[in-house]
């Protein structure tokens, strides 16, 4: 009997989700022995033509990380959807749009100008930016020309399920070892929940945080703080200290690893099932925590949040009610 076929693919991502696979360490060995990995661009030299050669549905599961922002990525995820029985959105960028999704607050042109023209570390006096087509000389013969092509980039960043049908979601930046192992084992044994399930506990992170017992019944915040500018009390709820900790609006499953290192939760596991918009949920909570009814004082406290969009929608803008601009 042939082994189940598994594919890994990355779109607009940082590579952290690939590291999450490698970080399984010895726990990955039984998985590797039980499956045939048919695609993994970062580690193995398979080609698009190899995937095209499979029968529809022949691949047992494709784990796809990263948001979709280029024509090539769109083409590949459609191909993997066609060839796979199951597709898992792996990580925050695939599930929610992630940090790349913050580009939806701007435009593709602004992004290119900032990276290639305005960046203080770039010396680009001719203002050259990437193009989808470029004519080049072929060899030493200057009269013979060829054409190089590059995938076009969309003016909008999309979570995976806005492009193809997704069966399951593995949250996190990056998904933690425990939920990756649990997901792979569930797939290999056929012990799967209902389609569309996020494969992580459906409860707020606060419930598994070691500081939960110190969380007050009522927050009274007079100033929001940045952790690199203020000392953190490691034995007290970070939000109650004024640090913007997204744990109250974020799904559990990571073991509160950031908080254990005295860093507030940034929300990478996304919302629980009953929350449609993670940023709006946290914004609503924050509004009730400001300890004053005076309008001027409220404004002063709010002004201590230096980047509301970056805090509240760091990972979820592209999948939120806002979604950012749909730039044409």
mmCIF file of C-alpha atoms in Angstrom:
data_model
loop_
_atom_site.group_PDB
_atom_site.id
_atom_site.type_symbol
_atom_site.label_atom_id
_atom_site.label_comp_id
_atom_site.label_asym_id
_atom_site.label_seq_id
_atom_site.Cartn_x
_atom_site.Cartn_y
_atom_site.Cartn_z
ATOM 1 C CA UNK A 1 0.000 0.000 0.000
ATOM 2 C CA UNK A 2 1.415 3.401 -0.984
ATOM 3 C CA UNK A 3 2.136 6.010 1.664
ATOM 4 C CA UNK A 4 -0.006 9.147 1.978
ATOM 5 C CA UNK A 5 1.378 11.995 -0.108
ATOM 6 C CA UNK A 6 1.994 15.317 1.640
ATOM 7 C CA UNK A 7 2.881 18.691 0.118
ATOM 8 C CA UNK A 8 4.293 21.797 1.788
ATOM 9 C CA UNK A 9 4.159 25.119 -0.020
ATOM 10 C CA UNK A 10 4.904 28.724 0.907
ATOM 11 C CA UNK A 11 3.435 31.933 -0.432
ATOM 12 C CA UNK A 12 4.032 35.414 1.059
ATOM 13 C CA UNK A 13 5.767 34.393 4.264
ATOM 14 C CA UNK A 14 8.969 34.832 6.255
ATOM 15 C CA UNK A 15 10.054 31.194 6.425
ATOM 16 C CA UNK A 16 9.087 30.788 10.076
ATOM 17 C CA UNK A 17 6.443 28.192 9.238
ATOM 18 C CA UNK A 18 9.113 26.144 7.461
ATOM 19 C CA UNK A 19 11.187 26.393 10.632
ATOM 20 C CA UNK A 20 8.181 25.117 12.576
ATOM 21 C CA UNK A 21 8.368 21.884 10.567
ATOM 22 C CA UNK A 22 12.113 21.555 11.111
ATOM 23 C CA UNK A 23 11.664 22.345 14.823
ATOM 24 C CA UNK A 24 9.619 19.184 15.247
ATOM 25 C CA UNK A 25 13.083 17.660 15.688
ATOM 26 C CA UNK A 26 12.918 13.905 16.344
ATOM 27 C CA UNK A 27 9.122 14.044 16.325
ATOM 28 C CA UNK A 28 9.248 14.583 12.574
ATOM 29 C CA UNK A 29 10.947 11.225 11.975
ATOM 30 C CA UNK A 30 7.826 9.049 12.377
ATOM 31 C CA UNK A 31 5.958 11.447 10.084
ATOM 32 C CA UNK A 32 8.656 11.323 7.407
ATOM 33 C CA UNK A 33 8.648 7.542 7.610
ATOM 34 C CA UNK A 34 4.877 7.354 7.264
ATOM 35 C CA UNK A 35 4.413 9.685 4.273
ATOM 36 C CA UNK A 36 5.854 10.646 0.916
ATOM 37 C CA UNK A 37 6.679 14.364 0.774
ATOM 38 C CA UNK A 38 5.965 15.322 -2.831
ATOM 39 C CA UNK A 39 6.557 19.088 -2.592
ATOM 40 C CA UNK A 40 8.609 21.214 -0.210
ATOM 41 C CA UNK A 41 10.333 24.075 -2.066
ATOM 42 C CA UNK A 42 12.592 25.134 0.789
ATOM 43 C CA UNK A 43 14.047 21.656 1.305
ATOM 44 C CA UNK A 44 13.452 19.424 -1.724
ATOM 45 C CA UNK A 45 13.871 19.923 -5.463
ATOM 46 C CA UNK A 46 10.396 19.166 -6.781
ATOM 47 C CA UNK A 47 8.898 21.107 -9.674
ATOM 48 C CA UNK A 48 5.468 22.383 -10.576
ATOM 49 C CA UNK A 49 5.340 19.773 -13.346
ATOM 50 C CA UNK A 50 5.650 17.027 -10.713
ATOM 51 C CA UNK A 51 2.455 18.255 -9.049
ATOM 52 C CA UNK A 52 0.680 18.632 -12.385
ATOM 53 C CA UNK A 53 1.408 14.955 -13.046
ATOM 54 C CA UNK A 54 -0.643 13.750 -10.070
ATOM 55 C CA UNK A 55 -4.267 12.692 -10.380
ATOM 56 C CA UNK A 56 -6.834 15.073 -8.915
ATOM 57 C CA UNK A 57 -7.072 14.388 -5.181
ATOM 58 C CA UNK A 58 -4.011 12.123 -5.183
ATOM 59 C CA UNK A 59 -2.156 14.217 -2.593
ATOM 60 C CA UNK A 60 -3.528 13.437 0.864
ATOM 61 C CA UNK A 61 -2.924 16.899 2.311
ATOM 62 C CA UNK A 62 -1.234 20.143 1.321
ATOM 63 C CA UNK A 63 0.020 22.440 4.066
ATOM 64 C CA UNK A 64 0.149 25.952 2.621
ATOM 65 C CA UNK A 65 1.688 28.818 4.564
ATOM 66 C CA UNK A 66 1.851 32.494 3.709
ATOM 67 C CA UNK A 67 -0.658 34.969 2.336
ATOM 68 C CA UNK A 68 -1.419 35.126 -1.386
ATOM 69 C CA UNK A 69 -0.144 38.259 -3.131
ATOM 70 C CA UNK A 70 1.283 37.181 -6.522
ATOM 71 C CA UNK A 71 -0.083 35.561 -9.658
ATOM 72 C CA UNK A 72 2.301 32.622 -9.247
ATOM 73 C CA UNK A 73 1.121 31.982 -5.695
ATOM 74 C CA UNK A 74 -2.492 32.087 -6.831
ATOM 75 C CA UNK A 75 -1.757 29.613 -9.617
ATOM 76 C CA UNK A 76 0.084 27.224 -7.291
ATOM 77 C CA UNK A 77 -2.571 27.166 -4.567
ATOM 78 C CA UNK A 78 -5.283 26.479 -7.146
ATOM 79 C CA UNK A 79 -3.169 23.598 -8.470
ATOM 80 C CA UNK A 80 -2.595 22.179 -4.989
ATOM 81 C CA UNK A 81 -6.287 22.482 -4.170
ATOM 82 C CA UNK A 82 -7.119 20.481 -7.293
ATOM 83 C CA UNK A 83 -4.573 17.765 -6.557
ATOM 84 C CA UNK A 84 -5.232 17.452 -2.795
ATOM 85 C CA UNK A 85 -7.897 15.761 -0.717
ATOM 86 C CA UNK A 86 -7.267 18.221 2.111
ATOM 87 C CA UNK A 87 -5.767 21.700 2.276
ATOM 88 C CA UNK A 88 -4.556 23.131 5.583
ATOM 89 C CA UNK A 89 -3.895 26.854 5.988
ATOM 90 C CA UNK A 90 -0.646 26.683 7.950
ATOM 91 C CA UNK A 91 0.164 29.678 10.122
ATOM 92 C CA UNK A 92 -1.160 33.183 10.676
ATOM 93 C CA UNK A 93 -0.368 34.561 7.216
ATOM 94 C CA UNK A 94 -2.258 31.779 5.463
ATOM 95 C CA UNK A 95 -5.130 31.772 7.946
ATOM 96 C CA UNK A 96 -5.577 35.516 8.464
ATOM 97 C CA UNK A 97 -3.331 37.366 6.011
ATOM 98 C CA UNK A 98 -0.716 37.940 8.691
ATOM 99 C CA UNK A 99 1.792 40.772 8.752
ATOM 100 C CA UNK A 100 1.926 40.912 4.915
ATOM 101 C CA UNK A 101 -1.771 41.796 5.096
ATOM 102 C CA UNK A 102 -0.911 45.163 6.664
ATOM 103 C CA UNK A 103 0.070 46.204 3.146
ATOM 104 C CA UNK A 104 -3.668 46.488 2.498
ATOM 105 C CA UNK A 105 -3.564 49.816 4.323
ATOM 106 C CA UNK A 106 -1.432 51.123 1.467
ATOM 107 C CA UNK A 107 -0.972 50.433 -2.257
ATOM 108 C CA UNK A 108 1.397 48.305 -4.293
ATOM 109 C CA UNK A 109 2.997 51.425 -5.785
ATOM 110 C CA UNK A 110 3.606 52.989 -2.387
ATOM 111 C CA UNK A 111 5.183 49.768 -1.179
ATOM 112 C CA UNK A 112 7.521 49.506 -4.178
ATOM 113 C CA UNK A 113 8.507 53.174 -3.873
ATOM 114 C CA UNK A 114 9.260 52.775 -0.181
ATOM 115 C CA UNK A 115 11.367 49.635 -0.664
ATOM 116 C CA UNK A 116 13.249 50.468 -3.850
ATOM 117 C CA UNK A 117 13.356 54.277 -3.923
ATOM 118 C CA UNK A 118 12.860 55.818 -0.491
ATOM 119 C CA UNK A 119 14.574 53.362 1.838
ATOM 120 C CA UNK A 120 17.618 54.928 3.533
ATOM 121 C CA UNK A 121 19.663 51.767 2.939
ATOM 122 C CA UNK A 122 19.043 51.595 -0.830
ATOM 123 C CA UNK A 123 21.162 53.454 -3.399
ATOM 124 C CA UNK A 124 18.895 53.434 -6.455
ATOM 125 C CA UNK A 125 19.516 56.694 -8.314
ATOM 126 C CA UNK A 126 17.797 55.424 -11.475
ATOM 127 C CA UNK A 127 14.631 54.515 -9.565
ATOM 128 C CA UNK A 128 14.596 50.930 -10.844
ATOM 129 C CA UNK A 129 11.804 48.702 -9.540
ATOM 130 C CA UNK A 130 10.940 45.072 -10.383
ATOM 131 C CA UNK A 131 9.080 44.539 -13.666
ATOM 132 C CA UNK A 132 7.066 41.589 -14.904
ATOM 133 C CA UNK A 133 9.005 41.524 -18.202
ATOM 134 C CA UNK A 134 12.563 42.409 -19.138
ATOM 135 C CA UNK A 135 14.425 42.069 -22.452
ATOM 136 C CA UNK A 136 17.962 40.660 -22.182
ATOM 137 C CA UNK A 137 20.837 39.825 -24.508
ATOM 138 C CA UNK A 138 21.360 36.124 -25.192
ATOM 139 C CA UNK A 139 25.014 35.269 -24.728
ATOM 140 C CA UNK A 140 27.604 37.310 -26.609
ATOM 141 C CA UNK A 141 25.277 37.945 -29.536
ATOM 142 C CA UNK A 142 23.861 41.407 -28.895
ATOM 143 C CA UNK A 143 21.443 41.003 -31.803
ATOM 144 C CA UNK A 144 19.700 38.001 -30.258
ATOM 145 C CA UNK A 145 17.263 38.935 -27.509
ATOM 146 C CA UNK A 146 15.353 36.995 -24.918
ATOM 147 C CA UNK A 147 12.712 37.842 -22.347
ATOM 148 C CA UNK A 148 12.790 37.272 -18.603
ATOM 149 C CA UNK A 149 9.453 37.222 -16.785
ATOM 150 C CA UNK A 150 8.512 37.704 -13.151
ATOM 151 C CA UNK A 151 5.179 36.924 -11.540
ATOM 152 C CA UNK A 152 2.903 39.930 -11.204
ATOM 153 C CA UNK A 153 1.986 41.196 -7.750
ATOM 154 C CA UNK A 154 -1.579 41.928 -6.697
ATOM 155 C CA UNK A 155 -2.447 45.270 -5.121
ATOM 156 C CA UNK A 156 -4.126 43.371 -2.288
ATOM 157 C CA UNK A 157 -3.006 40.631 0.098
ATOM 158 C CA UNK A 158 -5.356 37.685 0.598
ATOM 159 C CA UNK A 159 -5.692 34.951 3.222
ATOM 160 C CA UNK A 160 -5.710 31.504 1.634
ATOM 161 C CA UNK A 161 -9.453 30.926 2.027
ATOM 162 C CA UNK A 162 -10.218 34.042 -0.024
ATOM 163 C CA UNK A 163 -8.532 32.295 -2.971
ATOM 164 C CA UNK A 164 -9.322 28.575 -2.564
ATOM 165 C CA UNK A 165 -11.441 26.316 -0.382
ATOM 166 C CA UNK A 166 -9.633 25.445 2.878
ATOM 167 C CA UNK A 167 -10.390 22.396 5.004
ATOM 168 C CA UNK A 168 -8.525 23.189 8.236
ATOM 169 C CA UNK A 169 -6.503 25.954 9.862
ATOM 170 C CA UNK A 170 -3.315 25.759 11.931
ATOM 171 C CA UNK A 171 -2.886 29.152 13.644
ATOM 172 C CA UNK A 172 0.235 30.879 14.867
ATOM 173 C CA UNK A 173 3.353 32.771 13.874
ATOM 174 C CA UNK A 174 4.567 30.118 13.650
ATOM 175 C CA UNK A 175 2.318 27.199 14.675
ATOM 176 C CA UNK A 176 3.697 25.599 17.820
ATOM 177 C CA UNK A 177 5.072 22.080 17.934
ATOM 178 C CA UNK A 178 2.175 20.629 19.902
ATOM 179 C CA UNK A 179 -0.530 21.702 17.470
ATOM 180 C CA UNK A 180 1.507 20.740 14.388
ATOM 181 C CA UNK A 181 2.097 17.221 15.717
ATOM 182 C CA UNK A 182 -1.550 16.959 16.753
ATOM 183 C CA UNK A 183 -2.767 18.051 13.326
ATOM 184 C CA UNK A 184 -0.497 15.666 11.413
ATOM 185 C CA UNK A 185 -1.481 12.736 13.621
ATOM 186 C CA UNK A 186 -5.178 13.564 13.245
ATOM 187 C CA UNK A 187 -4.840 13.606 9.461
ATOM 188 C CA UNK A 188 -2.839 10.376 9.257
ATOM 189 C CA UNK A 189 -5.265 8.540 11.544
ATOM 190 C CA UNK A 190 -8.382 10.046 9.974
ATOM 191 C CA UNK A 191 -9.460 11.403 13.360
ATOM 192 C CA UNK A 192 -10.487 14.806 12.045
ATOM 193 C CA UNK A 193 -13.036 17.340 13.323
ATOM 194 C CA UNK A 194 -15.595 19.108 11.143
ATOM 195 C CA UNK A 195 -14.362 20.887 8.051
ATOM 196 C CA UNK A 196 -13.360 24.479 8.706
ATOM 197 C CA UNK A 197 -12.091 23.816 12.227
ATOM 198 C CA UNK A 198 -9.154 25.773 13.602
ATOM 199 C CA UNK A 199 -6.933 23.051 15.058
ATOM 200 C CA UNK A 200 -6.265 24.752 18.374
ATOM 201 C CA UNK A 201 -8.296 25.132 21.597
ATOM 202 C CA UNK A 202 -11.352 27.335 21.172
ATOM 203 C CA UNK A 203 -10.783 29.519 24.219
ATOM 204 C CA UNK A 204 -9.011 32.778 24.985
ATOM 205 C CA UNK A 205 -5.278 32.700 25.619
ATOM 206 C CA UNK A 206 -5.843 34.176 29.084
ATOM 207 C CA UNK A 207 -7.250 30.814 30.166
ATOM 208 C CA UNK A 208 -3.886 29.087 29.692
ATOM 209 C CA UNK A 209 -1.708 32.029 30.755
ATOM 210 C CA UNK A 210 0.260 31.644 33.999
ATOM 211 C CA UNK A 211 -0.673 35.243 34.898
ATOM 212 C CA UNK A 212 -4.421 34.712 34.561
ATOM 213 C CA UNK A 213 -4.908 34.545 38.324
ATOM 214 C CA UNK A 214 -3.520 38.091 38.592
ATOM 215 C CA UNK A 215 -5.879 39.536 35.982
ATOM 216 C CA UNK A 216 -8.239 42.011 37.684
ATOM 217 C CA UNK A 217 -12.001 41.818 37.374
ATOM 218 C CA UNK A 218 -11.960 45.425 36.189
ATOM 219 C CA UNK A 219 -9.079 47.070 34.344
ATOM 220 C CA UNK A 220 -8.233 50.697 35.128
ATOM 221 C CA UNK A 221 -5.630 51.828 32.618
ATOM 222 C CA UNK A 222 -4.237 55.373 32.685
ATOM 223 C CA UNK A 223 -1.475 54.839 30.109
ATOM 224 C CA UNK A 224 -0.540 52.251 27.495
ATOM 225 C CA UNK A 225 3.119 51.265 27.601
ATOM 226 C CA UNK A 226 5.693 49.785 25.244
ATOM 227 C CA UNK A 227 7.701 46.915 26.760
ATOM 228 C CA UNK A 228 11.092 48.191 25.602
ATOM 229 C CA UNK A 229 10.511 51.498 27.395
ATOM 230 C CA UNK A 230 9.063 50.273 30.690
ATOM 231 C CA UNK A 231 9.970 47.567 33.170
ATOM 232 C CA UNK A 232 7.649 44.564 33.118
ATOM 233 C CA UNK A 233 6.534 42.902 36.341
ATOM 234 C CA UNK A 234 6.772 39.195 35.372
ATOM 235 C CA UNK A 235 4.323 38.163 38.089
ATOM 236 C CA UNK A 236 1.448 40.443 37.139
ATOM 237 C CA UNK A 237 -1.019 40.452 34.216
ATOM 238 C CA UNK A 238 0.674 42.453 31.468
ATOM 239 C CA UNK A 239 -2.520 44.145 30.296
ATOM 240 C CA UNK A 240 -3.255 45.341 33.822
ATOM 241 C CA UNK A 241 0.196 46.995 33.767
ATOM 242 C CA UNK A 242 -0.768 48.923 30.631
ATOM 243 C CA UNK A 243 1.052 46.772 28.076
ATOM 244 C CA UNK A 244 -1.080 45.984 25.027
ATOM 245 C CA UNK A 245 -1.521 42.236 25.433
ATOM 246 C CA UNK A 246 -3.958 40.697 22.938
ATOM 247 C CA UNK A 247 -4.551 37.564 25.017
ATOM 248 C CA UNK A 248 -8.148 38.454 25.840
ATOM 249 C CA UNK A 249 -9.011 38.490 22.104
ATOM 250 C CA UNK A 250 -6.718 35.681 20.938
ATOM 251 C CA UNK A 251 -7.148 31.930 20.663
ATOM 252 C CA UNK A 252 -5.232 29.671 23.029
ATOM 253 C CA UNK A 253 -2.834 26.924 21.979
ATOM 254 C CA UNK A 254 0.620 28.498 22.044
ATOM 255 C CA UNK A 255 1.172 28.013 25.764
ATOM 256 C CA UNK A 256 1.530 31.782 26.221
ATOM 257 C CA UNK A 257 5.164 31.557 25.121
ATOM 258 C CA UNK A 258 5.594 35.283 24.476
ATOM 259 C CA UNK A 259 4.126 36.205 27.851
ATOM 260 C CA UNK A 260 6.475 33.710 29.521
ATOM 261 C CA UNK A 261 9.301 35.796 28.041
ATOM 262 C CA UNK A 262 7.737 39.036 29.395
ATOM 263 C CA UNK A 263 6.445 40.067 25.968
ATOM 264 C CA UNK A 264 2.732 40.835 25.490
ATOM 265 C CA UNK A 265 0.655 38.609 23.212
ATOM 266 C CA UNK A 266 0.509 40.067 19.688
ATOM 267 C CA UNK A 267 -2.497 38.007 18.582
ATOM 268 C CA UNK A 268 -0.920 35.622 16.072
ATOM 269 C CA UNK A 269 -3.290 32.728 16.864
ATOM 270 C CA UNK A 270 -6.244 34.793 15.701
ATOM 271 C CA UNK A 271 -9.702 34.989 17.246
ATOM 272 C CA UNK A 272 -11.846 32.286 18.804
ATOM 273 C CA UNK A 273 -14.739 30.839 16.835
ATOM 274 C CA UNK A 274 -17.349 33.263 18.167
ATOM 275 C CA UNK A 275 -15.363 36.388 17.205
ATOM 276 C CA UNK A 276 -15.638 37.731 13.673
ATOM 277 C CA UNK A 277 -13.113 40.558 13.948
ATOM 278 C CA UNK A 278 -10.191 40.183 16.362
ATOM 279 C CA UNK A 279 -9.125 43.829 16.190
ATOM 280 C CA UNK A 280 -12.627 45.136 16.816
ATOM 281 C CA UNK A 281 -13.016 42.742 19.743
ATOM 282 C CA UNK A 282 -9.863 44.035 21.407
ATOM 283 C CA UNK A 283 -10.658 47.666 20.586
ATOM 284 C CA UNK A 284 -14.038 47.268 22.286
ATOM 285 C CA UNK A 285 -12.358 45.801 25.354
ATOM 286 C CA UNK A 286 -9.733 48.556 25.501
ATOM 287 C CA UNK A 287 -12.402 51.256 25.331
ATOM 288 C CA UNK A 288 -13.912 49.955 28.569
ATOM 289 C CA UNK A 289 -10.552 49.872 30.373
ATOM 290 C CA UNK A 290 -9.646 53.560 30.196
ATOM 291 C CA UNK A 291 -9.996 54.882 33.729
ATOM 292 C CA UNK A 292 -11.710 58.222 33.119
ATOM 293 C CA UNK A 293 -14.841 59.840 31.716
ATOM 294 C CA UNK A 294 -13.103 63.098 30.854
ATOM 295 C CA UNK A 295 -12.824 63.558 27.080
ATOM 296 C CA UNK A 296 -9.427 65.235 27.176
ATOM 297 C CA UNK A 297 -8.031 62.547 29.445
ATOM 298 C CA UNK A 298 -9.495 59.813 27.231
ATOM 299 C CA UNK A 299 -7.739 61.384 24.249
ATOM 300 C CA UNK A 300 -4.469 61.535 26.172
ATOM 301 C CA UNK A 301 -4.666 57.842 27.096
ATOM 302 C CA UNK A 302 -5.593 56.811 23.550
ATOM 303 C CA UNK A 303 -2.680 58.830 22.187
ATOM 304 C CA UNK A 304 -0.315 56.595 24.161
ATOM 305 C CA UNK A 305 -1.234 53.804 21.718
ATOM 306 C CA UNK A 306 1.350 54.713 19.102
ATOM 307 C CA UNK A 307 0.126 52.351 16.346
ATOM 308 C CA UNK A 308 -3.479 51.165 16.865
ATOM 309 C CA UNK A 309 -3.747 49.387 13.505
ATOM 310 C CA UNK A 310 -0.424 47.640 14.008
ATOM 311 C CA UNK A 311 -1.406 46.467 17.476
ATOM 312 C CA UNK A 312 -5.031 45.494 16.934
ATOM 313 C CA UNK A 313 -4.768 44.139 13.362
ATOM 314 C CA UNK A 314 -1.132 43.023 13.214
ATOM 315 C CA UNK A 315 -2.059 39.571 11.923
ATOM 316 C CA UNK A 316 -5.732 39.786 11.016
ATOM 317 C CA UNK A 317 -6.307 42.881 8.862
ATOM 318 C CA UNK A 318 -6.734 40.997 5.573
ATOM 319 C CA UNK A 319 -9.391 38.712 7.081
ATOM 320 C CA UNK A 320 -11.125 41.388 9.162
ATOM 321 C CA UNK A 321 -14.244 43.397 8.471
ATOM 322 C CA UNK A 322 -11.943 46.213 7.320
ATOM 323 C CA UNK A 323 -9.717 44.080 5.048
ATOM 324 C CA UNK A 324 -7.912 47.264 4.009
ATOM 325 C CA UNK A 325 -8.085 48.808 0.568
ATOM 326 C CA UNK A 326 -9.044 46.772 -2.488
ATOM 327 C CA UNK A 327 -6.634 48.574 -4.782
ATOM 328 C CA UNK A 328 -7.198 48.259 -8.510
#
